[in-house]
Amino acid sequence: MEPTLERSFRGHKDGVTSVAFNPNMKQLVSGSLDSSVMIWNFKLQLRAYRFTGHKAAVLSVAVSPTGNLVASGSRDRTVRLWIPNVAGESTPIKGHMAAVRSVDFSSDAQYLLSASDDKTIKVWSLQGQRFKYSLAGHSNWVRSAKFSPDGRLVLSCGDDKRSLADHPPPSASEQSPHESHCRGPHRLLPQRHPAAPGSLLTTNTCKPHAP
């Protein structure tokens, strides 16, 4: 059977750069070059919400696994966390030095990932919107970064023509007292064991203190 168009959504004033489903399957989210984020309800009788706050194009949107938070990354160098309701309250998260091209939530809804033209990937704790650590390894813009389903790996790609996989540091609850200082950066280095050309090895550059 041929696919058919279910519905189209119109409301942005410029190109749409990113879309995401809310896991509740009642809403979808879009980000646009018009600097806005829009929440679209599947029920025709419910109007869409337009969220403004970014000062430049929105390049990426994501919805938390719980469906109660929306993240957006922008050319204004910030990430914003939104509550997807009519009020449209948001919290800006600052830390990148260039455009934020990708955002992603961990499957346990505890962490947020952001990737930027500043060549870094940053991990944020959603509790208190606190910066946790950076992941380094790219030598050019990072276009996209995603958590693995189990949260144990981060996969990223960039304009340096590489795709990298990295092990984030263990969460604070999993760290021993002698590991809590080890926040990164975690850098990916060329594989030095026999392997396919261009393969990569994840290497933790932090050295734990002796007990």
Coordinates of N, CA and C in Angstrom, one line a residue, residues 7 9 26-28 39-49 84:
R7 N -1.3 14.5 7.4 CA -1.7 15.9 7.7 C -0.5 16.8 7.6
F9 N 1.4 20.6 8.6 CA 1.3 21.6 9.7 C 2.0 22.9 9.2
K26 N 0.7 12.6 21.3 CA -0.3 13.7 21.2 C 0.2 15.0 20.6
Q27 N 1.5 15.1 20.5 CA 2.1 16.3 20.0 C 3.3 16.0 19.2
L28 N 3.7 17.0 18.3 CA 5.0 16.9 17.7 C 5.6 18.3 17.8
I39 N 4.8 23.8 19.0 CA 4.2 22.5 19.5 C 2.9 22.3 18.8
W40 N 2.8 21.2 18.1 CA 1.6 20.9 17.3 C 0.8 19.8 17.9
N41 N -0.5 20.0 18.2 CA -1.3 19.0 18.7 C -2.0 18.2 17.6
F42 N -2.1 16.9 17.8 CA -2.7 16.0 16.8 C -4.2 16.3 16.7
K43 N -4.8 16.6 17.8 CA -6.2 16.9 17.8 C -6.5 18.2 17.1
L44 N -7.3 18.2 16.1 CA -7.5 19.4 15.3 C -8.1 20.6 16.0
Q45 N -8.9 20.2 17.1 CA -9.5 21.3 17.9 C -8.6 22.0 18.8
L46 N -7.4 21.5 19.0 CA -6.4 22.2 19.8 C -5.4 23.0 19.0
R47 N -5.2 24.2 19.4 CA -4.3 25.1 18.6 C -2.8 24.8 18.9
A48 N -2.0 25.2 17.9 CA -0.5 25.0 18.1 C 0.0 26.1 19.0
Y49 N 1.1 25.8 19.7 CA 1.8 26.8 20.5 C 3.1 27.2 19.8
P84 N 6.2 21.9 27.4 CA 5.3 22.0 26.2 C 3.8 22.2 26.5

